[in-house]
Coordinates of C-alpha atoms in Angstrom, one line a residue:
M1 CA 67.0 177.0 78.6
A2 CA 63.4 176.8 77.9
P3 CA 61.5 180.1 77.6
D4 CA 59.8 181.5 80.6
T5 CA 56.4 180.5 79.3
A6 CA 57.4 176.9 79.6
L7 CA 58.5 177.1 83.2
P8 CA 55.3 177.3 85.2
D9 CA 54.4 173.7 84.3
V10 CA 57.7 172.4 85.4
R11 CA 59.0 174.6 88.2
P12 CA 56.5 173.3 90.9
R13 CA 57.9 169.8 90.2
R14 CA 61.5 170.7 89.7
W15 CA 62.7 168.8 92.7
T16 CA 60.9 165.7 91.5
A17 CA 62.5 166.1 88.2
L18 CA 65.9 166.5 89.9
A19 CA 65.4 163.2 91.8
L20 CA 64.6 161.4 88.6
I21 CA 67.5 163.0 86.7
C22 CA 69.9 162.0 89.5
A23 CA 68.4 158.4 89.4
A24 CA 69.4 158.2 85.7
Q25 CA 72.9 159.5 86.4
F26 CA 73.1 157.1 89.4
M27 CA 72.7 154.2 87.0
L28 CA 75.6 155.5 84.8
I29 CA 78.0 155.9 87.7
L30 CA 77.0 152.6 89.2
D31 CA 77.8 150.7 86.0
V32 CA 81.4 151.8 86.1
T33 CA 82.0 149.7 89.2
V34 CA 79.1 147.2 89.4
V35 CA 80.9 144.8 87.0
N36 CA 84.1 144.6 89.0
V37 CA 82.9 142.1 91.6
A38 CA 81.1 140.1 88.9
L39 CA 84.2 139.7 86.7
P40 CA 85.3 136.2 87.8
A41 CA 81.7 134.9 87.4
V42 CA 81.4 136.6 83.9
A43 CA 84.8 135.1 82.9
A44 CA 83.8 131.6 84.0
D45 CA 80.4 131.7 82.4
L46 CA 81.4 133.2 79.0
E47 CA 85.0 131.8 79.0
L48 CA 86.6 135.2 78.8
G49 CA 90.4 135.6 78.6
R50 CA 92.4 138.3 80.3
T51 CA 92.0 140.8 77.4
A52 CA 88.3 140.3 77.0
L53 CA 87.8 140.6 80.8
T54 CA 89.6 144.0 80.7
W55 CA 87.4 145.2 78.0
V56 CA 84.2 144.4 79.9
V57 CA 85.2 147.4 82.1
T58 CA 87.0 149.6 79.6
A59 CA 84.5 149.4 76.7
Y60 CA 82.0 151.2 78.8
T61 CA 84.3 153.9 80.3
L62 CA 86.0 154.4 77.0
C63 CA 82.8 155.3 75.1
F64 CA 81.4 157.2 78.1
G65 CA 84.5 159.4 78.4
G66 CA 85.5 159.6 74.8
L67 CA 82.1 160.7 73.5
M68 CA 81.0 162.9 76.4
L69 CA 82.1 166.2 74.8
L70 CA 80.2 165.2 71.7
G71 CA 77.2 164.4 73.9
G72 CA 77.4 167.9 75.3
R73 CA 77.5 169.5 71.9
L74 CA 74.5 167.4 70.8
A75 CA 72.6 168.6 73.8
D76 CA 73.3 172.2 72.7
A77 CA 72.3 171.6 69.1
L78 CA 69.3 169.3 69.5
G79 CA 68.1 170.1 73.0
A80 CA 69.0 168.7 76.4
R81 CA 65.6 167.0 77.0
R82 CA 65.7 165.2 73.6
V83 CA 69.3 164.0 74.0
L84 CA 68.8 162.9 77.6
L85 CA 65.8 160.7 76.7
A86 CA 67.6 159.3 73.7
G87 CA 70.7 158.4 75.8
L88 CA 68.5 156.8 78.5
A89 CA 66.6 154.7 75.9
L90 CA 69.9 153.5 74.4
F91 CA 71.5 152.8 77.8
T92 CA 68.4 150.8 78.9
A93 CA 68.3 148.7 75.7
A94 CA 72.0 148.1 75.9
S95 CA 71.7 146.9 79.5
L96 CA 69.2 144.3 78.3
V97 CA 71.6 143.1 75.6
C98 CA 74.5 142.8 78.2
G99 CA 72.3 140.7 80.5
L100 CA 71.3 138.4 77.6
A101 CA 74.8 138.2 76.1
P102 CA 75.7 134.6 75.2
N103 CA 79.3 135.4 74.4
A104 CA 82.1 138.0 74.7
A105 CA 81.3 139.8 71.4
V106 CA 77.7 140.5 72.3
L107 CA 78.6 141.5 75.9
L108 CA 81.4 143.9 74.8
S109 CA 79.1 145.4 72.1
G110 CA 76.4 146.0 74.7
R111 CA 78.9 147.6 77.0
A112 CA 80.1 150.0 74.3
A113 CA 76.4 150.9 73.5
Q114 CA 75.9 151.5 77.2
G115 CA 78.8 153.9 77.2
I116 CA 77.4 155.8 74.1
G117 CA 74.1 156.1 75.9
A118 CA 75.8 157.4 79.0
A119 CA 77.8 159.9 77.0
L120 CA 74.5 161.3 75.6
L121 CA 72.6 161.3 78.9
S122 CA 75.1 162.7 81.4
P123 CA 76.0 166.1 79.9
A124 CA 72.4 166.6 78.9
A125 CA 71.3 165.8 82.5
L126 CA 73.7 168.3 84.0
A127 CA 72.6 171.0 81.5
L128 CA 69.0 170.5 82.6
V129 CA 70.0 170.8 86.3
T130 CA 71.8 174.1 85.7
T131 CA 69.0 175.6 83.6
T132 CA 66.1 174.4 85.8
F133 CA 67.5 175.8 89.1
H134 CA 68.7 179.3 89.8
G135 CA 70.4 181.2 92.7
P136 CA 70.8 179.4 96.0
E137 CA 68.6 176.5 94.8
R138 CA 71.2 175.7 92.1
A139 CA 73.9 175.2 94.7
R140 CA 71.6 172.7 96.6
A141 CA 70.7 170.9 93.4
L142 CA 74.4 170.6 92.4
G143 CA 75.2 169.3 95.8
V144 CA 72.7 166.5 95.3
W145 CA 74.2 165.8 91.8
A146 CA 77.7 165.6 93.3
A147 CA 76.7 163.2 95.9
V148 CA 75.4 160.8 93.2
G149 CA 78.9 160.3 91.9
G150 CA 80.4 159.1 95.2
T151 CA 77.5 156.9 96.3
G152 CA 77.1 155.4 92.8
S153 CA 80.6 154.0 92.8
A154 CA 80.1 152.6 96.3
V155 CA 76.7 151.1 95.7
G156 CA 78.0 149.6 92.5
V157 CA 80.5 147.4 94.3
L158 CA 77.9 146.3 96.9
L159 CA 75.1 145.7 94.4
G160 CA 77.5 143.8 92.1
G161 CA 78.4 141.4 94.9
A162 CA 74.8 140.9 96.1
L163 CA 73.4 140.3 92.6
T164 CA 76.2 138.0 91.5
A165 CA 76.0 135.9 94.6
G166 CA 72.2 135.8 94.3
P167 CA 70.3 135.6 91.0
G168 CA 73.6 135.8 89.0
W169 CA 75.8 138.2 87.1
P170 CA 73.3 139.0 84.3
W171 CA 71.2 140.8 86.9
I172 CA 73.8 143.5 87.3
F173 CA 72.5 144.6 83.9
Y174 CA 68.9 143.5 84.1
V175 CA 68.4 145.8 87.1
N176 CA 68.8 148.8 84.8
V177 CA 66.0 147.8 82.6
P178 CA 62.9 148.4 84.8
T179 CA 64.5 151.5 86.2
G180 CA 65.3 152.9 82.8
L181 CA 61.8 152.1 81.5
A182 CA 60.2 153.8 84.5
L183 CA 62.3 156.9 84.0
L184 CA 61.5 157.0 80.3
L185 CA 57.8 157.1 81.2
A186 CA 58.1 159.7 84.0
L187 CA 60.7 162.2 82.8
P188 CA 59.0 163.5 79.6
R189 CA 56.2 164.8 81.9
L190 CA 58.6 166.7 84.1
L191 CA 61.3 168.0 81.9
P192 CA 61.0 171.4 80.2
R193 CA 60.5 171.2 76.5
D194 CA 63.4 172.1 74.3
T195 CA 63.2 175.5 72.6
T196 CA 62.1 175.3 69.0
A197 CA 64.3 178.3 68.1
R198 CA 67.5 176.7 69.3
A199 CA 70.4 177.6 67.1
R200 CA 71.8 174.7 65.1
R201 CA 75.6 174.1 65.4
N202 CA 77.9 172.1 63.3
L203 CA 79.0 169.0 65.2
D204 CA 82.6 168.0 65.4
V205 CA 81.9 164.3 64.7
P206 CA 85.4 163.7 63.2
G207 CA 87.0 165.1 66.3
A208 CA 84.9 162.8 68.6
L209 CA 85.7 159.7 66.6
L210 CA 89.4 160.6 66.5
V211 CA 89.8 161.1 70.2
T212 CA 87.7 158.0 71.1
T213 CA 89.6 155.8 68.5
A214 CA 92.9 157.2 69.7
T215 CA 92.1 156.3 73.3
G216 CA 90.9 152.9 72.2
A217 CA 94.1 152.2 70.4
L218 CA 96.1 153.3 73.5
V219 CA 94.1 151.0 75.8
Y220 CA 94.4 148.1 73.3
G221 CA 98.2 148.6 73.1
V222 CA 98.5 148.7 76.9
V223 CA 96.5 145.5 77.2
R224 CA 98.6 143.8 74.6
T225 CA 101.8 144.5 76.5
G226 CA 100.6 142.0 79.1
D227 CA 100.6 139.2 76.5
D228 CA 103.4 140.3 74.1
G229 CA 105.7 142.7 76.0
W230 CA 106.2 146.4 75.6
T231 CA 108.6 146.0 72.7
S232 CA 106.4 143.7 70.6
A233 CA 104.9 144.8 67.3
G234 CA 101.4 143.9 68.7
A235 CA 101.8 146.5 71.4
L236 CA 103.9 149.1 69.7
L237 CA 101.8 149.5 66.6
P238 CA 98.6 150.4 68.5
L239 CA 100.5 152.7 70.8
L240 CA 102.1 154.5 67.9
G241 CA 98.8 154.6 66.1
A242 CA 97.2 156.2 69.2
G243 CA 99.9 158.9 69.1
A244 CA 99.2 159.6 65.4
L245 CA 95.4 159.7 66.0
Y246 CA 95.8 162.2 68.9
A247 CA 97.9 164.4 66.6
A248 CA 95.2 164.2 64.0
F249 CA 92.6 165.1 66.6
A250 CA 94.7 168.2 67.6
A251 CA 95.0 169.2 63.9
T252 CA 91.2 168.7 63.4
E253 CA 90.4 170.8 66.4
R254 CA 92.6 173.7 65.2
R255 CA 90.8 173.8 61.8
S256 CA 87.2 173.3 63.0
R257 CA 84.9 176.3 63.4
T258 CA 83.1 174.5 66.2
P259 CA 85.8 172.3 67.8
L260 CA 84.9 169.6 70.2
M261 CA 87.6 170.9 72.5
D262 CA 89.1 174.4 72.4
L263 CA 92.8 173.5 72.6
R264 CA 93.5 176.9 74.0
M265 CA 92.1 175.6 77.3
L266 CA 95.1 173.3 77.5
T267 CA 97.2 176.4 77.9
R268 CA 95.3 177.2 81.1
R269 CA 97.4 175.9 84.0
P270 CA 94.5 175.3 86.4
V271 CA 92.7 173.2 83.8
V272 CA 95.7 171.1 83.0
A273 CA 96.5 170.6 86.7
G274 CA 92.9 169.7 87.6
S275 CA 92.5 167.4 84.6
L276 CA 95.7 165.5 85.4
L277 CA 94.8 165.1 89.0
M278 CA 91.4 163.8 88.0
L279 CA 92.9 161.4 85.5
V280 CA 95.4 160.0 88.1
A281 CA 92.9 159.9 91.0
T282 CA 90.2 158.1 89.0
A283 CA 92.8 155.6 87.5
L284 CA 94.0 154.7 91.0
L285 CA 90.5 154.4 92.6
I286 CA 89.0 152.3 89.8
S287 CA 92.1 150.2 89.7
F288 CA 91.7 149.5 93.4
F289 CA 88.1 148.2 92.9
F290 CA 89.3 146.1 89.9
L291 CA 92.4 144.7 91.6
G292 CA 90.8 144.2 95.0
S293 CA 87.8 142.4 93.6
L294 CA 89.8 140.0 91.5
R295 CA 92.4 139.3 94.2
L296 CA 89.8 138.7 96.9
Q297 CA 88.0 136.2 94.7
R298 CA 90.8 134.6 92.8
V299 CA 93.6 134.5 95.5
D300 CA 91.7 134.7 98.8
G301 CA 88.7 132.6 97.7
L302 CA 85.9 135.0 98.9
D303 CA 82.5 134.9 97.2
A304 CA 81.1 137.9 95.4
L305 CA 78.8 139.0 98.3
R306 CA 81.6 139.1 100.9
T307 CA 83.8 140.9 98.4
G308 CA 81.3 143.6 97.9
L309 CA 80.7 144.0 101.6
L310 CA 84.4 144.3 102.3
F311 CA 84.6 147.3 100.0
L312 CA 82.1 149.2 102.0
P313 CA 84.7 150.8 104.2
V314 CA 86.7 151.8 101.1
A315 CA 83.6 153.6 99.7
L316 CA 82.9 155.3 103.0
T317 CA 86.5 156.6 103.4
T318 CA 86.3 158.0 99.8
A319 CA 83.2 160.0 100.8
I320 CA 84.9 161.1 104.1
G321 CA 88.0 162.2 102.2
A322 CA 85.9 164.3 99.8
H323 CA 84.1 166.0 102.7
L324 CA 87.4 166.7 104.5
G325 CA 89.0 167.9 101.2
S326 CA 86.2 170.4 100.6
R327 CA 86.9 172.0 104.0
L328 CA 90.7 171.8 103.8
I329 CA 91.1 173.2 100.3
T330 CA 89.8 176.6 101.5
T331 CA 92.1 176.7 104.5
A332 CA 95.3 174.8 103.5
G333 CA 94.9 175.5 99.8
P334 CA 94.8 173.1 96.8
R335 CA 98.5 172.5 96.7
A336 CA 98.6 171.1 100.2
C337 CA 95.4 169.2 99.8
A338 CA 96.5 167.5 96.5
A339 CA 99.9 166.7 97.8
G340 CA 98.6 165.4 101.1
G341 CA 95.9 163.3 99.5
M342 CA 98.2 161.7 97.1
A343 CA 100.8 161.1 99.8
L344 CA 98.1 159.3 101.9
A345 CA 97.2 157.2 98.8
A346 CA 100.8 156.2 98.3
A347 CA 101.1 155.3 102.0
G348 CA 98.0 153.2 101.7
C349 CA 99.3 151.3 98.7
L350 CA 102.8 150.7 100.3
P351 CA 101.9 147.7 102.4
L352 CA 100.3 146.0 99.4
A353 CA 103.5 146.6 97.4
L354 CA 105.8 145.2 100.2
L355 CA 103.8 142.4 101.8
S356 CA 103.2 138.9 100.3
P357 CA 100.0 138.5 98.2
A358 CA 99.0 135.7 100.5
A359 CA 98.8 138.1 103.5
D360 CA 95.4 138.2 105.3
P361 CA 93.2 140.6 103.3
W362 CA 91.3 141.8 106.5
T363 CA 94.5 143.1 108.0
T364 CA 96.3 144.3 104.8
L365 CA 94.1 144.9 101.8
L366 CA 91.1 146.4 103.6
P367 CA 92.9 149.0 105.8
S368 CA 95.4 149.8 103.0
L369 CA 92.7 150.5 100.4
A370 CA 90.6 152.4 102.9
T371 CA 93.5 154.6 103.7
A372 CA 94.4 155.2 100.1
A373 CA 90.7 156.0 99.2
L374 CA 90.6 158.6 102.1
G375 CA 93.4 160.5 100.3
L376 CA 91.9 160.1 96.9
G377 CA 88.6 161.5 98.0
A378 CA 90.3 164.8 98.9
V379 CA 92.1 164.7 95.6
F380 CA 88.8 164.5 93.6
V381 CA 87.6 167.7 95.3
T382 CA 90.9 169.4 94.7
A383 CA 91.0 168.4 91.0
T384 CA 87.5 169.9 90.4
T385 CA 88.0 173.1 92.4
T386 CA 91.5 173.7 90.8
A387 CA 90.1 173.4 87.3
L388 CA 87.0 175.5 87.9
G389 CA 87.8 177.7 90.9
L390 CA 91.0 179.2 89.6
I391 CA 89.8 180.2 86.1
P392 CA 87.3 182.9 84.9
A393 CA 83.7 182.0 85.2
H394 CA 83.0 182.1 81.5
E395 CA 85.5 179.3 80.9
A396 CA 84.0 177.0 83.5
G397 CA 81.7 175.0 81.2
L398 CA 84.4 173.9 78.8
A399 CA 86.8 173.2 81.6
S400 CA 84.3 171.0 83.3
G401 CA 83.9 169.0 80.1
I402 CA 87.6 168.3 79.9
V403 CA 87.8 167.4 83.6
N404 CA 84.8 165.0 83.4
T405 CA 86.2 163.4 80.3
C406 CA 89.5 162.8 82.2
H407 CA 87.4 161.2 85.0
E408 CA 86.1 158.5 82.7
L409 CA 89.3 158.0 80.7
G410 CA 91.3 157.7 83.9
G411 CA 89.2 154.7 84.8
T412 CA 89.7 153.2 81.4
L413 CA 93.5 153.6 81.4
G414 CA 93.8 152.5 85.1
V415 CA 92.0 149.2 84.5
A416 CA 94.0 148.6 81.3
L417 CA 97.3 149.0 83.2
A418 CA 96.2 147.2 86.3
S419 CA 94.9 144.1 84.3
T420 CA 98.1 144.0 82.3
L421 CA 100.3 143.8 85.4
A422 CA 98.0 141.8 87.7
L423 CA 96.6 139.2 85.4
G424 CA 99.6 138.3 83.4
T425 CA 101.9 136.9 86.1
G426 CA 99.7 135.2 88.6
A427 CA 99.4 136.2 92.3
A428 CA 102.7 138.1 92.2
G429 CA 101.2 140.4 89.5
F430 CA 98.9 142.0 92.1
T431 CA 101.9 143.1 94.1
T432 CA 103.4 144.6 90.9
A433 CA 100.2 146.4 90.1
F434 CA 99.9 147.9 93.6
T435 CA 103.6 148.9 93.5
L436 CA 102.9 150.9 90.4
C437 CA 99.9 152.5 92.1
A438 CA 102.1 153.5 95.1
L439 CA 104.8 154.9 92.8
T440 CA 102.2 156.9 90.7
A441 CA 100.6 158.3 93.8
A442 CA 104.0 159.3 95.3
A443 CA 105.2 160.9 92.1
T444 CA 101.9 162.9 91.8
A445 CA 102.2 164.0 95.5
L446 CA 105.7 165.4 94.8
T447 CA 104.8 167.2 91.6
A448 CA 101.4 168.5 92.6
P449 CA 102.7 171.6 94.4
A450 CA 104.6 172.7 91.3
L451 CA 101.8 171.8 89.0
I452 CA 98.9 173.6 90.8
P453 CA 98.9 177.4 90.5
H454 CA 99.3 179.4 93.7
G455 CA 96.0 180.8 95.1
R456 CA 92.7 180.0 96.6
P457 CA 89.8 178.7 94.6
H458 CA 86.9 181.1 94.1
P459 CA 83.3 180.4 93.2
T460 CA 82.8 180.4 89.4
G461 CA 79.0 180.6 89.7
G462 CA 78.7 177.5 87.6
A463 CA 77.7 174.0 88.2
H464 CA 79.9 172.3 85.9
G465 CA 82.6 170.6 88.0
V466 CA 80.7 168.1 89.9
H467 CA 80.7 164.6 88.7

């Protein structure tokens, strides 16, 4: 936090600063889903195969989630203001590269660079929110921050459809450029300056590279199974390599004086439960956007704009589910809320697993995904409050980093599995993918009561769980 002498210049404009910080975060969340509706157009224009098409989504979420903990450490070591502006500049430049991309290699490189920029920006932005606001104002500021996560995903689908159907898919990336440049001009005047006496910390760069590379190998192995099968060398070698890299990451963290992740947090049952719920819920929701967008355009022949509009009820029910979940969790408890939400998600997926892929999307796909999203909205709230509301306040910061990392990595793994099942076997593959979603949600609903500790969440006093 900046010293008190720096606050008078900033505090009168703190709500303006919050609005701009949230606008920057909004771009990051939007870019998780904005590409889903545009994928068929991108594939046709750049002649992308199934594997490359999957990486258009996962290259971003992989770097975003895999490097987020390192981004948080950099914000501590170098200053949140400095890291936020660097991340925003990188994200903006990478967006321009993605829009201008003439081939798959440039596009995927740009998406990875976007993810790195997002991993720098997001934790630094949250740190600035928590140090700029205090007392009751902090709760209000964090409520605004939390709302950005839900609306960003929804607007991403709608904006992706509108831009793809209008000026073309490159504009899903171009739209970030003027926004990013405007924010780069305005934010330095509003953000508190970093303290010059900030303590320098050793950064666990090896740990960050190991966990990101391990997850990349895992995703690559899963994607390869769609082409070569689960028992092929092309799939098994990356999967085994991922296991070895995760083991090396764990060993590195035990030896490091300033570990990226304190592995002792993984012995905290609330953190493990909340992280797993976040991983599964995000994997399911992002898979829904991915599978639904491709099926509506490839199987049902809808254009990008109609596809984006069709997902509006899905986005709305996600927000409604989160609102209801925040109320139910204090009355029914996190166990009932998680189990009920996942059971509703499984029930929503069931018709898509049983009915023909040729069934009318307006009477099957739309109501099914809207029902499933209603349940998942409640699970998102449960995951965060379980991880942060059932542990001591002084551990909330580290727990939030783990949960938010699982949020991004869940989307990465979800899309990898969904594309492997859905795009490898034609129209019937969509049924297979939705069957896996239904089974995953049902299994999580059955195990959630045993996984989540007994008790009611309590305020931690922190701001770290919203995403």
